[in-house]
mmCIF file of C-alpha atoms and ligand atoms in Angstrom:
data_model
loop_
_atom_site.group_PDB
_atom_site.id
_atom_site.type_symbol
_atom_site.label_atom_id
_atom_site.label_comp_id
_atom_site.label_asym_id
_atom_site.label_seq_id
_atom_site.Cartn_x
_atom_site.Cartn_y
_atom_site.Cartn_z
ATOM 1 C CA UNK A 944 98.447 96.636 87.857
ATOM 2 C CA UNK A 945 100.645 96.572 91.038
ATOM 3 C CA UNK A 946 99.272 99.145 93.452
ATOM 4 C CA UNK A 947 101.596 99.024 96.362
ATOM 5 C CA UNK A 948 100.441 101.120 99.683
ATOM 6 C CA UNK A 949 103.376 101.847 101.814
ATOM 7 C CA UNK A 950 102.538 102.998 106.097
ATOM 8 C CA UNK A 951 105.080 103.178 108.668
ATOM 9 C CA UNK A 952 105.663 105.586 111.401
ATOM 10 C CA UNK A 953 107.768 108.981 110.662
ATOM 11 C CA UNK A 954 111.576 107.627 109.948
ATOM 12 C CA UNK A 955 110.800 103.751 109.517
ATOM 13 C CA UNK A 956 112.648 104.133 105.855
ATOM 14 C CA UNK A 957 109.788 104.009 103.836
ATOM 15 C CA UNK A 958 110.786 106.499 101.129
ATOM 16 C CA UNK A 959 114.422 104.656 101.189
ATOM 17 C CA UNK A 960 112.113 101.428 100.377
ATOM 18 C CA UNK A 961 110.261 103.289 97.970
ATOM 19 C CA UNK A 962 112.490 104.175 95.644
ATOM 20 C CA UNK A 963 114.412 100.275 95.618
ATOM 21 C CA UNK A 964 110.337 99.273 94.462
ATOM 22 C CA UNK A 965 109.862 101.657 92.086
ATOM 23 C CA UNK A 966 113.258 100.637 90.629
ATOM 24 C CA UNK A 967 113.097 96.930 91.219
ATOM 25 C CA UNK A 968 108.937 96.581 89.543
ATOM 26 C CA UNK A 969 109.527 99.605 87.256
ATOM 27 C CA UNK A 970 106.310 101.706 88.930
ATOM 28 C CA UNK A 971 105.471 105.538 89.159
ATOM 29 C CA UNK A 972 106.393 106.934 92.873
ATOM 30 C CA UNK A 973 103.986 109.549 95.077
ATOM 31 C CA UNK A 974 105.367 110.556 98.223
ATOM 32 C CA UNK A 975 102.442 112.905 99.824
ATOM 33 C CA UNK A 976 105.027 114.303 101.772
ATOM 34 C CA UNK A 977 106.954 115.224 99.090
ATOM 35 C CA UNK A 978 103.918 116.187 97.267
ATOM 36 C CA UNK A 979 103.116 118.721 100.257
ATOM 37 C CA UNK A 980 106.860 119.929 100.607
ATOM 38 C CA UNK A 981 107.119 121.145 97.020
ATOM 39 C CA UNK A 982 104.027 123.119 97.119
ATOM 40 C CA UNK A 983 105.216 124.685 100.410
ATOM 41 C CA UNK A 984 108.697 125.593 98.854
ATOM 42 C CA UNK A 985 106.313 127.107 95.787
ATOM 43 C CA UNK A 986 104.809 129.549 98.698
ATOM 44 C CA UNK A 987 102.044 129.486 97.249
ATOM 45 C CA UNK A 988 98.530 130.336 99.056
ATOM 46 C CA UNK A 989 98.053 126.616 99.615
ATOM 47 C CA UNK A 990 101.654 126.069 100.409
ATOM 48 C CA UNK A 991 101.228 128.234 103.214
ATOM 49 C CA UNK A 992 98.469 126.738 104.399
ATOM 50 C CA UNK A 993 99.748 123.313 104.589
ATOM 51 C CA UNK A 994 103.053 124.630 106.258
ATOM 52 C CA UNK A 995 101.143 125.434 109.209
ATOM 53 C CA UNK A 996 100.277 121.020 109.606
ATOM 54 C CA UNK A 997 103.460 120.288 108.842
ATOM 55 C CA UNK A 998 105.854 122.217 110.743
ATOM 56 C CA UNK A 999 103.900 121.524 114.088
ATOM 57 C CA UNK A 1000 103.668 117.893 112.696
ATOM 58 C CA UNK A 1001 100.188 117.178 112.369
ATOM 59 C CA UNK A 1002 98.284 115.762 109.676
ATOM 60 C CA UNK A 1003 96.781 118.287 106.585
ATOM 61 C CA UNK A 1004 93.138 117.895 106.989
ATOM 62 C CA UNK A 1005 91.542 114.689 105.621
ATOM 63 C CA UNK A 1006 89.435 116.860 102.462
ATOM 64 C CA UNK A 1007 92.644 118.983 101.276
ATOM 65 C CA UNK A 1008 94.932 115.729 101.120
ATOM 66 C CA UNK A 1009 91.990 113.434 99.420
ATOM 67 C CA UNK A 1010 91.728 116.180 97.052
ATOM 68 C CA UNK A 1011 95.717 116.671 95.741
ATOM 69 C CA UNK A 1012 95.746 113.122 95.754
ATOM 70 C CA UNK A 1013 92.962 112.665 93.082
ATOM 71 C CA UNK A 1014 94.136 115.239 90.769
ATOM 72 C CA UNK A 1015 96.882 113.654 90.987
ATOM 73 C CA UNK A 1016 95.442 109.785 90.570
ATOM 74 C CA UNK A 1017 94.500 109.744 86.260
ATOM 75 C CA UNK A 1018 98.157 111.230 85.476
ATOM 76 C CA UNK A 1019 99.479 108.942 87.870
ATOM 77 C CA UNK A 1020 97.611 105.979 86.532
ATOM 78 C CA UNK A 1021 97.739 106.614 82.814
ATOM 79 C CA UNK A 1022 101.239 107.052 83.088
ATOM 80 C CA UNK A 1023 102.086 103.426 83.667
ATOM 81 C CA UNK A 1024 101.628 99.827 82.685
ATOM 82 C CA UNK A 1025 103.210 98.459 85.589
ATOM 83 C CA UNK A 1026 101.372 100.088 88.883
ATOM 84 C CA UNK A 1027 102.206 102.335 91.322
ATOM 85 C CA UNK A 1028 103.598 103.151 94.935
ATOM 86 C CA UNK A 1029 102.251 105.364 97.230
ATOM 87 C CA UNK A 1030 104.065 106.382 100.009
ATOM 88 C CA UNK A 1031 103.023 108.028 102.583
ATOM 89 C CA UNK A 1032 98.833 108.041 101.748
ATOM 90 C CA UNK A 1033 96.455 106.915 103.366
ATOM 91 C CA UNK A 1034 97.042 108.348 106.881
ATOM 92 C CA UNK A 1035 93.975 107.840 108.390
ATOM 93 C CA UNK A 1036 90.658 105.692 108.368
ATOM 94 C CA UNK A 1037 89.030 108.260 106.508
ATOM 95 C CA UNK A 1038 91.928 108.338 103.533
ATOM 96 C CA UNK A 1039 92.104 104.881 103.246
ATOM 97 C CA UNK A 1040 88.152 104.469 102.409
ATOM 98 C CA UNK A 1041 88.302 107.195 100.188
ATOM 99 C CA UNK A 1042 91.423 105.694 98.840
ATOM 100 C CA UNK A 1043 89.930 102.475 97.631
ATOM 101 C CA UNK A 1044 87.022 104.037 96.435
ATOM 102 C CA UNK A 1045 88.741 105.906 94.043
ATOM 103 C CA UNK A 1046 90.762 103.235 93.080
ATOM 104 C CA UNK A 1047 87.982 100.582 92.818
ATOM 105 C CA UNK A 1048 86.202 103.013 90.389
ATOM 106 C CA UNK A 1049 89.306 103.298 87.913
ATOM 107 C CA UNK A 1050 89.723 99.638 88.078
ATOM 108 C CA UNK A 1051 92.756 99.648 89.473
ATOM 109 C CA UNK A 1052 92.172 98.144 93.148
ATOM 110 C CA UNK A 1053 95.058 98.083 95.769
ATOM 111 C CA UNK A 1054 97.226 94.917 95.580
ATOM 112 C CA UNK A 1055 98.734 95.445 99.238
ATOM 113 C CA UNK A 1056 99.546 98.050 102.086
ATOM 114 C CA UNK A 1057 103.410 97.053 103.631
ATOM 115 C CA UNK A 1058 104.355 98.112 106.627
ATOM 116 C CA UNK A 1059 107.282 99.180 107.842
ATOM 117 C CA UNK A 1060 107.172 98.308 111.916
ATOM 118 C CA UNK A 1061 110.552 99.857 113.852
ATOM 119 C CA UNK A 1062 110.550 100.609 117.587
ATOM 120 C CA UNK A 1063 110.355 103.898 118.840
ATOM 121 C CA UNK A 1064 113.445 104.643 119.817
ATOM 122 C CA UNK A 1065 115.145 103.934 116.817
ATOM 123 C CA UNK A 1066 112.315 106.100 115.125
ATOM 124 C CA UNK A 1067 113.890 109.137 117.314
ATOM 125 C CA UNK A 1068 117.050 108.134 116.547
ATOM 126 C CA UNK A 1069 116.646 108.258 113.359
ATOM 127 C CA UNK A 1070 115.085 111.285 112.728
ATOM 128 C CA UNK A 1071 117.137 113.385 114.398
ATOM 129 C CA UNK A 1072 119.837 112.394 112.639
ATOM 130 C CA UNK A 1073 118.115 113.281 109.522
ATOM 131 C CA UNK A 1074 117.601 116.914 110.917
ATOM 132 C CA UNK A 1075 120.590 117.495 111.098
ATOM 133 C CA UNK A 1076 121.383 116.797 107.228
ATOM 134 C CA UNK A 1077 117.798 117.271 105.773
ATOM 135 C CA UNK A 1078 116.588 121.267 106.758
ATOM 136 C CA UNK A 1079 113.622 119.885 107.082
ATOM 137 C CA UNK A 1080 111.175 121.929 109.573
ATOM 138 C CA UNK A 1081 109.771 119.154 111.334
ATOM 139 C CA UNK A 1082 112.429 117.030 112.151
ATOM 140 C CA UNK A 1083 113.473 118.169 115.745
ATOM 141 C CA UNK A 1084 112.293 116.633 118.985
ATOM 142 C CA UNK A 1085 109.217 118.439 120.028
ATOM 143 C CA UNK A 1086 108.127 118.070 116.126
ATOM 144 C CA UNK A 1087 108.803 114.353 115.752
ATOM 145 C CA UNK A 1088 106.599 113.549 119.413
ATOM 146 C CA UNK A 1089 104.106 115.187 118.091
ATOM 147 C CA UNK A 1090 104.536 113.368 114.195
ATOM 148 C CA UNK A 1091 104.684 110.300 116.647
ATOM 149 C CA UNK A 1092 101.606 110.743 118.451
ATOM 150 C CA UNK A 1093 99.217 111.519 115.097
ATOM 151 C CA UNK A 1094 101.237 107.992 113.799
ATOM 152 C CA UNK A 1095 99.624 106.096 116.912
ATOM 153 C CA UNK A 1096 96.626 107.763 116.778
ATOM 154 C CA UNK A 1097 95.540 108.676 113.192
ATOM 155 C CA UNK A 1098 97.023 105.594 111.179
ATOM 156 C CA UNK A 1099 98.172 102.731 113.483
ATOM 157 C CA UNK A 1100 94.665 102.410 113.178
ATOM 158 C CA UNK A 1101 93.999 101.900 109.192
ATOM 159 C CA UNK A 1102 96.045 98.762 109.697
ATOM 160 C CA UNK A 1103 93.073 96.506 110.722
ATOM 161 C CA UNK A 1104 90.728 98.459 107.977
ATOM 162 C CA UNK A 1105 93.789 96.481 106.077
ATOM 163 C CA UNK A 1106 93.840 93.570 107.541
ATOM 164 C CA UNK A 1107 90.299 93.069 107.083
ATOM 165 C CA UNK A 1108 90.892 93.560 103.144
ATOM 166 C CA UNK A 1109 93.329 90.736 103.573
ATOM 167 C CA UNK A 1110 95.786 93.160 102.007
ATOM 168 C CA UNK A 1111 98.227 93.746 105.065
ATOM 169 C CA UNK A 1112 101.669 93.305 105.918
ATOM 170 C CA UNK A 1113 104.339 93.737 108.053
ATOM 171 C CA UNK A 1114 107.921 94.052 107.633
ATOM 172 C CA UNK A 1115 110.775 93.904 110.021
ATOM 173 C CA UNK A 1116 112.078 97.712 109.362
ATOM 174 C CA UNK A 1117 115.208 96.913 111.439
ATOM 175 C CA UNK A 1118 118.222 96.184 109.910
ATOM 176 C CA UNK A 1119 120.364 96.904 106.540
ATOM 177 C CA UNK A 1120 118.292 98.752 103.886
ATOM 178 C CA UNK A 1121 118.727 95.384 101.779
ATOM 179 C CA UNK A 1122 117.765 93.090 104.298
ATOM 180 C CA UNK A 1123 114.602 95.162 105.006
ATOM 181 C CA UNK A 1124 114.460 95.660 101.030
ATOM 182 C CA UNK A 1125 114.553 91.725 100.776
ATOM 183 C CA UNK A 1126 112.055 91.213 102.935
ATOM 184 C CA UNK A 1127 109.427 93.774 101.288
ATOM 185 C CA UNK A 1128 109.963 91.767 97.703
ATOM 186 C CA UNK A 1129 109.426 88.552 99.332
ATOM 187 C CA UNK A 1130 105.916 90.231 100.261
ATOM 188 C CA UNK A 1131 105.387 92.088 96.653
ATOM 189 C CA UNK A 1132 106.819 89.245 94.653
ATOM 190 C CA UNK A 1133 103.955 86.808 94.389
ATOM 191 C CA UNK A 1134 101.828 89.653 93.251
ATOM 192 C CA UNK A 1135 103.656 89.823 90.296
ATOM 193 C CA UNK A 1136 103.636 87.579 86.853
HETATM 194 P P1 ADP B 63 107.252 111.290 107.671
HETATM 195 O O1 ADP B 63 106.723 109.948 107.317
HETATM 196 O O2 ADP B 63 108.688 111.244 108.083
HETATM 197 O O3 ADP B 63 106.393 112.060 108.616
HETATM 198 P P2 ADP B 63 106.316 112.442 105.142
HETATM 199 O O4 ADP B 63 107.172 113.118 104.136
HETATM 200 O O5 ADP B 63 105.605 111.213 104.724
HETATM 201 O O6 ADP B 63 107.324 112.164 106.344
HETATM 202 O O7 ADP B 63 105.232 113.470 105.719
HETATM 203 C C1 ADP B 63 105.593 114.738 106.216
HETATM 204 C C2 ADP B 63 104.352 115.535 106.661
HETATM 205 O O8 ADP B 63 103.507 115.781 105.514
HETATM 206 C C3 ADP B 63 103.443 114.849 107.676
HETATM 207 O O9 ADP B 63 103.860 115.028 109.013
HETATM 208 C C4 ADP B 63 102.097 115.556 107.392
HETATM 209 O O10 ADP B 63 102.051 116.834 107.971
HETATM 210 C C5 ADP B 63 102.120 115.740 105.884
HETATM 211 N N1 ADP B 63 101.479 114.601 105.174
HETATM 212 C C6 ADP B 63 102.089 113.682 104.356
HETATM 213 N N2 ADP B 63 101.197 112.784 103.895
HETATM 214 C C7 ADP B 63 99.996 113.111 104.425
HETATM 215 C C8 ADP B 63 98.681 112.571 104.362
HETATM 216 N N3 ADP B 63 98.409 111.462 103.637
HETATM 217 N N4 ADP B 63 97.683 113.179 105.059
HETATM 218 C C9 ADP B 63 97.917 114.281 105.784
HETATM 219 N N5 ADP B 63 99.128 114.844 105.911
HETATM 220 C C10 ADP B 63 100.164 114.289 105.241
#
């Protein structure tokens, strides 16, 4: 199974490249942001809770995220032949460990974490652009430093934990959403047959 692990900083395109894998190797999607978002717009007790992380831009803490995820996991995994892409998870050191021990134990070990490296500016650039057209709560300029920040702080860092795996890389995220696209397969590709 092809278990693709997708990191990039807050408007590097990942959920664009998301959904060109999940079409292209015929895999099940989970966006945690998504995930979070829906159970928000459900107002729900929880939903509330997590709005307060999100609309300052900071991370829902490390237990609450670990533990949607894994409900989420079996129906995830027993719902495909092919693999999966998550997007958006893990976030931090502590995530990723509990990430592949989960996924060790269902026998269905990580294949590779991409990700998607654009500069700063762009990032900003970017995202406020998509404020404008998305409504969502966190995209405006004090709430994108501070989504900024957590990246550099809280999940730069599970790229070595990656590296050491020998399951890490990095794609140019600059560029047309093909050419970017292109260069993710090239990665994903070989993993394949
Ligand atoms: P972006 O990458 O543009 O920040 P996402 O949709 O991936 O957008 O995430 C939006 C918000 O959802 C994050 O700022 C964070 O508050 C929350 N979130 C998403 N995934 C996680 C995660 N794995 N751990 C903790 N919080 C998360």
């Amino acid at each position: 199974m092809l278990i693709v692990l997708i990191s990039g900083a807050p408007g590097c395109g990942k959920g664009t490249q998301s959904n060109l894998i999940v079409e292209k190797y015929k895999i099940n999607h989970l966006s945690t942001g998504d995930l979070l978002r829906k159970e928000v717009a459900n107002t729900t007790e929880l939903g509330k809770e997590i709005d307060t992380y999100i609309s300052k831009g900071q991370l829902v803490p490390d237990d609450l995220i670990i533990k949607i995820l894994s409900n989420h996991l079996d129906t995830l995994c027993s719902s495909t032949t092919n693999g999966i892409i998550l997007d958006g998870f893990p976030r931090t050191l502590a995530q990723a460990e509990a990430l592949e021990k989960m996924m060790d134990e269902r026998n269905t070990p990580t294949s590779i974490m991409v990700d998607v490296s654009v500069p700063e500016e762009e990032l900003v650039k970017r995202l406020l652009k998509r404020g404008e057209i998305s409504g969502r709560t966190d995209d405006n300029l004090e709430t994108i430093k501070e989504r900024l920040e957590v990246y550099h702080t809280k999940t730069e860092p599970i790229s070595s934990y990656y590296k050491d795996l020998k399951k890490y890389t990095k794609v140019d995220g600059m560029g047309t959403v093909e050419e970017i696209f292109e260069r993710i397969t090239k990665e994903i590709d070989p993993l394949v047959g």
